[in-house]
Coordinates of C-alpha atoms in Angstrom, one line a residue:
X611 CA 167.6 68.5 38.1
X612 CA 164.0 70.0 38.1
X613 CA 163.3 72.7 35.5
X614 CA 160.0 72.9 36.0
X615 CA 159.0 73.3 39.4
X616 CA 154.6 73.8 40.3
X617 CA 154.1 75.8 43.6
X618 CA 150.8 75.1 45.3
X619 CA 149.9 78.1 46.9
X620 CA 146.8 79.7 48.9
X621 CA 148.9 82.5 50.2
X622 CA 148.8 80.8 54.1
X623 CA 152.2 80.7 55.8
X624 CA 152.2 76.8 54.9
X625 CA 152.3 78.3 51.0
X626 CA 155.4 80.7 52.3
X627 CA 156.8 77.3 53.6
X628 CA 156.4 75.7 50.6
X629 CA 157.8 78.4 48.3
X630 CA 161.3 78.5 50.8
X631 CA 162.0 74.8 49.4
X632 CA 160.5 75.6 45.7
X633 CA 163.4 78.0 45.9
X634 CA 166.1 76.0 47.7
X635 CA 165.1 73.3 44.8
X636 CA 165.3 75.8 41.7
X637 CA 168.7 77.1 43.1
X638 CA 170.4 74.1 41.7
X639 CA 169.6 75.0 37.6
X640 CA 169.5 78.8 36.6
X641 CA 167.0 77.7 33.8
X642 CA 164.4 76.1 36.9
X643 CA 161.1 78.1 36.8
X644 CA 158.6 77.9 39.8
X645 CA 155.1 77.6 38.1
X646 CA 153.1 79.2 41.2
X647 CA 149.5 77.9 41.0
X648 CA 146.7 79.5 42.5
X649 CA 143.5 77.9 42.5
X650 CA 140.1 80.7 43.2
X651 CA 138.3 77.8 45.0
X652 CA 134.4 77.6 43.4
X653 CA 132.7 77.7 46.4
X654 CA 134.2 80.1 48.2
X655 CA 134.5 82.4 45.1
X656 CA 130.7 82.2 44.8
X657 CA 131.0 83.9 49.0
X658 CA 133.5 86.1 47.4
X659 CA 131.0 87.7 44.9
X660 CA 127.7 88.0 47.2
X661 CA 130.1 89.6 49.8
X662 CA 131.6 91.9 47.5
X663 CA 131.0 95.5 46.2
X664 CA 133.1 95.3 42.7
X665 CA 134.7 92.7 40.7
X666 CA 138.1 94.7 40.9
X667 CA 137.5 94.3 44.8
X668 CA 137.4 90.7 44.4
X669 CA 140.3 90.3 42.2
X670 CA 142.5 92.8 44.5
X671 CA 141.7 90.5 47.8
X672 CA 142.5 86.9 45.3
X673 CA 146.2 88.6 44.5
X674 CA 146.3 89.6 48.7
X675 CA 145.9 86.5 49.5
X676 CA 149.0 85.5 47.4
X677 CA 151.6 88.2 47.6
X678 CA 153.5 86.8 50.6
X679 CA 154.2 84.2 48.0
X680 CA 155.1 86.6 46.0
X681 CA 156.9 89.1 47.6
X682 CA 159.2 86.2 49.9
X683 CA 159.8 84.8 46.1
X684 CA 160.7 88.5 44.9
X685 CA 163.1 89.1 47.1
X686 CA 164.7 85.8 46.5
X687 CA 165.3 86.6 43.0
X688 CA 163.6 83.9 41.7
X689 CA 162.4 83.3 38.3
X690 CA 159.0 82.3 38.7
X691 CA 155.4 82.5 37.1
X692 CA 152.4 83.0 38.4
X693 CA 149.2 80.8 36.7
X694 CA 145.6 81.6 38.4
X695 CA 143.2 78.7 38.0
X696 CA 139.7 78.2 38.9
X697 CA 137.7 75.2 40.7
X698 CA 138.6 72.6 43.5
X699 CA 142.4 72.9 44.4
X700 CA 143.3 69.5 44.4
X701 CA 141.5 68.2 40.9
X702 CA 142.9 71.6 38.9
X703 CA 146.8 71.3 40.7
X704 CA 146.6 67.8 39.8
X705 CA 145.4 68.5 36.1
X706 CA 147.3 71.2 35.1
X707 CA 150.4 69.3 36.6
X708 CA 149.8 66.3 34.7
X709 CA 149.0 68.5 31.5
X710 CA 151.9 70.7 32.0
X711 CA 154.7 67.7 32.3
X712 CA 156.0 69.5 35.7
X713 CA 159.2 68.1 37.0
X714 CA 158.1 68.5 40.6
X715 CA 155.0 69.7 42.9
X716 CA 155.7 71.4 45.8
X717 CA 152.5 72.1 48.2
X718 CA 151.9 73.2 52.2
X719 CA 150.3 71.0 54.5
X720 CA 147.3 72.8 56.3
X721 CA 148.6 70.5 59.5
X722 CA 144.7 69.2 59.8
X723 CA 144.1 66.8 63.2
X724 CA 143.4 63.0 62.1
X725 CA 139.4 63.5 62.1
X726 CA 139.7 66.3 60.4
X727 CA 142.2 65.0 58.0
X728 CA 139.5 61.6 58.0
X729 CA 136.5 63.3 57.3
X730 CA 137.7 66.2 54.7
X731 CA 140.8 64.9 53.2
X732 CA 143.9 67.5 52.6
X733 CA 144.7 68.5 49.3
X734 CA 148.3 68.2 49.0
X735 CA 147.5 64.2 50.5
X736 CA 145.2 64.5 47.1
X737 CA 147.5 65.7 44.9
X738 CA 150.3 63.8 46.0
X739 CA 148.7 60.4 45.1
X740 CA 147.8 62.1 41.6
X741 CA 150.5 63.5 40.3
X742 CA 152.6 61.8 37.5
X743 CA 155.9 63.3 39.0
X744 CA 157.2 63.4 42.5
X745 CA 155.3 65.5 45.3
X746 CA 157.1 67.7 48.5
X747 CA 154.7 68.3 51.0
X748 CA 156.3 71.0 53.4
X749 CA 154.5 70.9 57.1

């Protein structure tokens, strides 16, 4: 079924979401792996640094962000990965997907209202139209 699995995750409860069905999906082959992708975000990272003390501070509050991905995924005894990227979420999931011949993206919907959906766009809407593989967006 799908070996290769690519977790979108920004460590929001959307991500937690999204990681119950990477796992429900990997169940099905013992040799799945769920790739979870992290993207530091450019701009805000640039925030990050003029708002910080330490780069270690910076890096501790990036893996914060992400560990209820982590942990929900460690205590489902998953065999997963964890790749950190940097630059504009939807661009870099989409790139390292395509580079990375995933089997299957799985990504949370931030549940954005119509305008704001109109005027910014969603990433996983981005990444879903993209992608050379097929796309679960978990709301």
């Amino acid at each position: 079924m799908y070996k290769h699995i690519l977790l979108a995750s920004d460590g929001s409860e959307n991500a937690v979401r999204a990681a119950k069905e990477a796992v429900k999906m990997a169940s099905y082959d013992k040799e799945s792996i769920i790739d979870v992708v992290y993207v530091i975000d450019i701009e805000k990272s640039k925030t990050d640094v003029l708002h910080s003390t330490s780069s270690e501070a910076i890096e501790l509050e990036r893996r914060k962000k992400n560990s209820k991905v982590i942990q929900f995924l460690n205590e489902a005894n998953a065999n997963y990965k964890t790749t950190i990227l940097r630059g504009k979420p939807g661009p870099e999931i989409v790139k390292y997907a395509n580079n990375h011949r995933v089997d299957v993206v799985v990504i949370g919907s931030r549940g954005l209202n119509v305008l704001q959906e109109m005027v910014l766009g969603s990433v996983s809407h981005k990444v879903m139209k993209r992608v050379h593989c097929p796309a679960l967006i978990v709301k």
